[in-house]
PDB file of C-alpha atoms and ligand atoms in Angstrom:
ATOM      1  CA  UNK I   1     118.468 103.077 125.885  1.00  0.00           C
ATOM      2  CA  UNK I   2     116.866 101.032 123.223  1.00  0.00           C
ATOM      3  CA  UNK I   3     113.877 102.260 121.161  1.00  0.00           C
ATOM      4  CA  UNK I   4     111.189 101.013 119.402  1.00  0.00           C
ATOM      5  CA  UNK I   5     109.841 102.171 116.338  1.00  0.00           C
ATOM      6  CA  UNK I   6     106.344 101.687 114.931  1.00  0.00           C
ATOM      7  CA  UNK I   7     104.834 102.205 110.983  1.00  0.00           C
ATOM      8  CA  UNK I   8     102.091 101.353 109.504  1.00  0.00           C
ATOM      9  CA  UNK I   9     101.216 100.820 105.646  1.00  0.00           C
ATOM     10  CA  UNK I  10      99.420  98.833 103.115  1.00  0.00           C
ATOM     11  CA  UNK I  11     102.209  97.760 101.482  1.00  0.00           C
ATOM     12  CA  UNK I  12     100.327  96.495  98.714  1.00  0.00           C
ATOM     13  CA  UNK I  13     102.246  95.816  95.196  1.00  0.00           C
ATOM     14  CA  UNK I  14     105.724  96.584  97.281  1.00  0.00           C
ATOM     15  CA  UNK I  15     108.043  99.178  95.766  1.00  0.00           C
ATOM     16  CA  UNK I  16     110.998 101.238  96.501  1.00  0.00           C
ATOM     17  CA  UNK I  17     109.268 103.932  98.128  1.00  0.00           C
ATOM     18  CA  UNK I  18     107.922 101.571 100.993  1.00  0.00           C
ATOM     19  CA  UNK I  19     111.313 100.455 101.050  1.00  0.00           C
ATOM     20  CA  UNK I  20     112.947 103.444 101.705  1.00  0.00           C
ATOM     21  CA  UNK I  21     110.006 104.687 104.301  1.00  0.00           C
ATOM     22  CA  UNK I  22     110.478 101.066 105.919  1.00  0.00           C
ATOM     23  CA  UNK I  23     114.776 101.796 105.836  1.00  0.00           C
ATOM     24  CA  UNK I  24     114.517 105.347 107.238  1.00  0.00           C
ATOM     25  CA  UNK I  25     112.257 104.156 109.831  1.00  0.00           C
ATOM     26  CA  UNK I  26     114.570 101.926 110.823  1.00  0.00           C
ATOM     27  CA  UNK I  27     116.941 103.965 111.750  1.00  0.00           C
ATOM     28  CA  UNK I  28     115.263 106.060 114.467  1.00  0.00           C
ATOM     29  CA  UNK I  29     115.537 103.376 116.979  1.00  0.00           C
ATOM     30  CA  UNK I  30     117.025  99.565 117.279  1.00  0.00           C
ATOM     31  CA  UNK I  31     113.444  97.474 117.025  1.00  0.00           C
ATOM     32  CA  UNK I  32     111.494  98.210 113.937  1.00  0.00           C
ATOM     33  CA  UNK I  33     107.646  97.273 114.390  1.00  0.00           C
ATOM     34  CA  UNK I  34     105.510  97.513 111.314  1.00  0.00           C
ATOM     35  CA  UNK I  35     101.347  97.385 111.040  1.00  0.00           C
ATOM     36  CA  UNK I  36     100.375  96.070 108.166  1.00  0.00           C
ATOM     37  CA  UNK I  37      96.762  97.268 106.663  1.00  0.00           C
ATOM     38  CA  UNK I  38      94.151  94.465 107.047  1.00  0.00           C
ATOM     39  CA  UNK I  39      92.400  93.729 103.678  1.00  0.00           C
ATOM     40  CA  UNK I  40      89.016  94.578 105.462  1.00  0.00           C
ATOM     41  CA  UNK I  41      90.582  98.299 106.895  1.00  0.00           C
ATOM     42  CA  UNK I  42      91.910  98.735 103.075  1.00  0.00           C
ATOM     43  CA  UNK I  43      88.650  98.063 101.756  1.00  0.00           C
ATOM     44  CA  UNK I  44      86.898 100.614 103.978  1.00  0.00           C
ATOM     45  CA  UNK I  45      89.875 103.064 103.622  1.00  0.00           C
ATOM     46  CA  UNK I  46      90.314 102.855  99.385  1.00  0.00           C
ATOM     47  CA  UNK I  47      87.350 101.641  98.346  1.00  0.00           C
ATOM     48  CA  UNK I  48      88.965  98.875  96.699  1.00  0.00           C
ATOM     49  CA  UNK I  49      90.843  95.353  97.724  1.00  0.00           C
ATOM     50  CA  UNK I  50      94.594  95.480  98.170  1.00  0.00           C
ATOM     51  CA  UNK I  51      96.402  93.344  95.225  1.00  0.00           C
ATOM     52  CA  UNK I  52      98.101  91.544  97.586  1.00  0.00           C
ATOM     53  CA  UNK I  53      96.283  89.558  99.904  1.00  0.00           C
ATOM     54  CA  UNK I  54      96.854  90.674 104.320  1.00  0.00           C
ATOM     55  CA  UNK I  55      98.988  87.083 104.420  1.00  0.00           C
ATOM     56  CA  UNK I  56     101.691  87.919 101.335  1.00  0.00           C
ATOM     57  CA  UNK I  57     101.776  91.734 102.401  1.00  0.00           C
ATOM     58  CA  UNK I  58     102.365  90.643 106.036  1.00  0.00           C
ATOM     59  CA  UNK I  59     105.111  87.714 104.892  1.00  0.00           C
ATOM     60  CA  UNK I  60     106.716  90.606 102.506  1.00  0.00           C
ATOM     61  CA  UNK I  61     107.144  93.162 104.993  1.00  0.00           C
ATOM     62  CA  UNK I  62     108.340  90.371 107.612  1.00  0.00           C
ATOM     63  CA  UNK I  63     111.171  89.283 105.355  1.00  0.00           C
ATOM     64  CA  UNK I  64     112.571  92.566 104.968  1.00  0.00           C
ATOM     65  CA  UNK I  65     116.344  93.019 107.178  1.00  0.00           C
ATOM     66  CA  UNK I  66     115.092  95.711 109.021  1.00  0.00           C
ATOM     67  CA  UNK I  67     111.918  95.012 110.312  1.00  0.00           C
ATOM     68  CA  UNK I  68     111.756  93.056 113.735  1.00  0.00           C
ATOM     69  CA  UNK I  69     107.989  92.238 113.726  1.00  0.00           C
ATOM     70  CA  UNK I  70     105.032  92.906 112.074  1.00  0.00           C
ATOM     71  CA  UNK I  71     101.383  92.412 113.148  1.00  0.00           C
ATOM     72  CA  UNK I  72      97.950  93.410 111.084  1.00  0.00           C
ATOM     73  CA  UNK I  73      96.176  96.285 111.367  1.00  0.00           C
ATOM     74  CA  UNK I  74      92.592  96.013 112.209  1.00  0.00           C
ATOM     75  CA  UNK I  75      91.440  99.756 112.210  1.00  0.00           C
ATOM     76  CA  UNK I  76      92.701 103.131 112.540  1.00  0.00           C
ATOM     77  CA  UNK I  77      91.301 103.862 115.688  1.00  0.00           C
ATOM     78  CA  UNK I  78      93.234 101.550 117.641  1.00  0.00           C
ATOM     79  CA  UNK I  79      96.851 103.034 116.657  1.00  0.00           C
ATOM     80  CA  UNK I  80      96.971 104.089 120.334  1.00  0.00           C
ATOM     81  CA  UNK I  81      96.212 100.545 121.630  1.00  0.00           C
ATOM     82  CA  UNK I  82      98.938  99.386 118.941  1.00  0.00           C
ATOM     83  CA  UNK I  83     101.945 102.064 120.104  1.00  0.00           C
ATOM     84  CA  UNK I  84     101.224 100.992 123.913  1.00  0.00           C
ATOM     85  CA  UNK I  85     101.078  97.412 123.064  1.00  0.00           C
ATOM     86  CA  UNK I  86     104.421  97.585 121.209  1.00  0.00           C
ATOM     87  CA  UNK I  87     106.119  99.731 123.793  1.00  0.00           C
ATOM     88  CA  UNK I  88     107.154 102.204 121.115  1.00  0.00           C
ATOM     89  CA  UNK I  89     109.212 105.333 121.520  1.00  0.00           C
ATOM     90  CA  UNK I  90     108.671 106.969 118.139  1.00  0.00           C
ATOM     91  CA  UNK I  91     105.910 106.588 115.339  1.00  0.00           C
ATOM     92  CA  UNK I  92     106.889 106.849 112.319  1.00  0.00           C
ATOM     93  CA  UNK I  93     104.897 108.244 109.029  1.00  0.00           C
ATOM     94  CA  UNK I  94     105.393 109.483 105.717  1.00  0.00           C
ATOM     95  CA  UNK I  95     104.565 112.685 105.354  1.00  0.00           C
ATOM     96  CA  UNK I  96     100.676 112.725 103.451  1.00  0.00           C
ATOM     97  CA  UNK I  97      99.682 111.732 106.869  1.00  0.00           C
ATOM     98  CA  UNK I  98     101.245 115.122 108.133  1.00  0.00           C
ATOM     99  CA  UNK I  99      99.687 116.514 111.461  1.00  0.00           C
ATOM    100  CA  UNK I 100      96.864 112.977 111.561  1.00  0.00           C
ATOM    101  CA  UNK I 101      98.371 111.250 114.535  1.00  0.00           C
ATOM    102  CA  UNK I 102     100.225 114.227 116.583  1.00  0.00           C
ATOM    103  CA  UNK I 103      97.583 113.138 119.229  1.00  0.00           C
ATOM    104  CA  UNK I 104      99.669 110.264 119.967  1.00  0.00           C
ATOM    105  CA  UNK I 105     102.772 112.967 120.940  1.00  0.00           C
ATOM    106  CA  UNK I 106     101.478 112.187 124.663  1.00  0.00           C
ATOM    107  CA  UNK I 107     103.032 108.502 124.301  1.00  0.00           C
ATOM    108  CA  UNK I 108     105.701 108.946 121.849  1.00  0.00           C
ATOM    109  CA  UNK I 109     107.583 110.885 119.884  1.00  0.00           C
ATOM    110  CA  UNK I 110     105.712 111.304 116.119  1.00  0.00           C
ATOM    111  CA  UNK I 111     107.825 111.782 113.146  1.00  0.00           C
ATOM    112  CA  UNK I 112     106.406 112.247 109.344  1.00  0.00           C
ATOM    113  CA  UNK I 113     109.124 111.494 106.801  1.00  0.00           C
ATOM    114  CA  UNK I 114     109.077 112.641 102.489  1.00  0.00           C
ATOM    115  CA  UNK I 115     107.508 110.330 100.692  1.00  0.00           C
ATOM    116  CA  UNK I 116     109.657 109.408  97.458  1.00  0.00           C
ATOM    117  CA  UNK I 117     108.782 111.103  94.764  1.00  0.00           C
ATOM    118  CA  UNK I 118     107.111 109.810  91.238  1.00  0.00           C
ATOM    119  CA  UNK I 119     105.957 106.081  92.943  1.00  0.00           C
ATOM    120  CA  UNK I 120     102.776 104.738  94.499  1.00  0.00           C
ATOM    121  CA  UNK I 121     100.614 101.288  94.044  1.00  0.00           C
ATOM    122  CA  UNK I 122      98.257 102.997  92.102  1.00  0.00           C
ATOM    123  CA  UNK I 123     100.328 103.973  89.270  1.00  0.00           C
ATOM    124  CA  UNK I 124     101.931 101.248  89.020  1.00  0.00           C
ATOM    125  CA  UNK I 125      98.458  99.341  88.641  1.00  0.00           C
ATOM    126  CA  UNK I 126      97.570 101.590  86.100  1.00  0.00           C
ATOM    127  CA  UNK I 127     100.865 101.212  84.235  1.00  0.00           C
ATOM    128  CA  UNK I 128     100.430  97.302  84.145  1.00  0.00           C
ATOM    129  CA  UNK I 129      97.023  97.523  83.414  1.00  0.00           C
ATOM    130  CA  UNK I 130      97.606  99.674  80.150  1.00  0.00           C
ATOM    131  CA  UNK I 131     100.807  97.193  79.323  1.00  0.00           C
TER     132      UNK I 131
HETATM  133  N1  C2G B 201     105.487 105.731 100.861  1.00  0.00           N
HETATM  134  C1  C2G B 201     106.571 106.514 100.514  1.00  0.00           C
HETATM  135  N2  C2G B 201     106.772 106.869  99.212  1.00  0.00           N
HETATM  136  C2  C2G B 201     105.900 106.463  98.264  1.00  0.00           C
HETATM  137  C3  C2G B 201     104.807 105.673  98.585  1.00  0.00           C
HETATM  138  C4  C2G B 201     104.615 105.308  99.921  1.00  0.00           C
HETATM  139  O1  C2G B 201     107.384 106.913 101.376  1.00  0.00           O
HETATM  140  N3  C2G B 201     106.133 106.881  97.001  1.00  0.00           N
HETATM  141  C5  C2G B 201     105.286 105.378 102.279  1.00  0.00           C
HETATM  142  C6  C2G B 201     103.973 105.930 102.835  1.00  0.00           C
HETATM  143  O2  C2G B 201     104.112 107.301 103.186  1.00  0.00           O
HETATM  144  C7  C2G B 201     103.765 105.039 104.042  1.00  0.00           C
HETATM  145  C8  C2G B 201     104.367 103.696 103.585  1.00  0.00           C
HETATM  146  O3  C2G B 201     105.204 103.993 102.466  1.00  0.00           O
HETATM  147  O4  C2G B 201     104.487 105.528 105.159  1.00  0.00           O
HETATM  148  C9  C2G B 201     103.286 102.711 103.190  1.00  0.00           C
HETATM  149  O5  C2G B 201     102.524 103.300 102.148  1.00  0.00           O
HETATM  150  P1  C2G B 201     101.020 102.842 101.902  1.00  0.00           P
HETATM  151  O6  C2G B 201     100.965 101.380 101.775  1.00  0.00           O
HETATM  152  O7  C2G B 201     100.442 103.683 100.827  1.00  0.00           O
HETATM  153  O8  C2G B 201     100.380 103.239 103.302  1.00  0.00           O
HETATM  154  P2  C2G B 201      98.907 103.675 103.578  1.00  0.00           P
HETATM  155  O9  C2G B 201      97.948 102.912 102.741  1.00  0.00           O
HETATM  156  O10 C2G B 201      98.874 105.167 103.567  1.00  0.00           O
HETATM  157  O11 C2G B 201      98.676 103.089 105.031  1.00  0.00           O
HETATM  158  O12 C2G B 201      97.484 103.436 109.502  1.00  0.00           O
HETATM  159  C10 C2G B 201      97.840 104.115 108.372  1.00  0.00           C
HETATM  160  C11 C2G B 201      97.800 103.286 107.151  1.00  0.00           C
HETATM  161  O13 C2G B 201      97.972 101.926 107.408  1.00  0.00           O
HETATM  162  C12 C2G B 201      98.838 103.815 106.186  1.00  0.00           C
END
């Protein structure tokens, strides 16, 4: 049987730790779907716009080998409408959303993988800033 996978991100500034999230999602199932934050949802969410416009994060993520398709995220509250929509077997997350989204264990299976260690967007803005 084939399975879908879904994640969701920002993806803003890419790095290797969305890569690897991205890659070990991947290999939970043969389609790879990924929801990419919406400027507007980041906004609300950090407090701050993404440094990476919705359009290049969306064409980054989509040229990766193991994703399959990507769409935008509009708002949190519509992951359910997002896992149905994209027939999805497992959602994938990394683990500082731990224990948000086991409400969607009625539709598929939830998974929360390690983040990788020592990298996120914001310190790497912060290191370029203070280059
Ligand atoms: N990630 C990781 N290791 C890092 C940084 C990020 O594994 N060092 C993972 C995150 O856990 C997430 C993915 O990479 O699974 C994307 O990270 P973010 O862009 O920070 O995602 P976030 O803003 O938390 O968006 O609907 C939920 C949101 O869209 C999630």
């Amino acid at each position: 049987m084939s399975r879908t996978v879904i994640t969701f991100g920002t993806f803003d500034v890419f790095h290797v730790g969305h890569l690897r999230m991205i890659e070990r999602a991947a290999t939970y199932g043969e389609r790879l779907v990924v929801g990419v934050s919406a400027d507007e949802l980041n906004r609300r969410k950090k407090d701050r716009d993404p440094v990476f416009s919705e359009a290049e994060r969306l064409a980054i993520v989509a040229a990766l080998k193991p994703v399959d398709e990507v769409f935008l995220e509009e708002s949190l509250e519509l992951k359910r409408d997002y896992i149905l929509k994209y027939g999805a077997d497992v959602l994938v997350m990394g683990d500082d959303w731990a224990g948000r989204f086991d409400e969607f264990q009625d539709v598929c299976e939830v998974l929360y993988l390690p983040r990788t260690p020592a990298i996120s967007t914001t310190a790497l803005i912060e290191k370029i800033a203070q280059a």
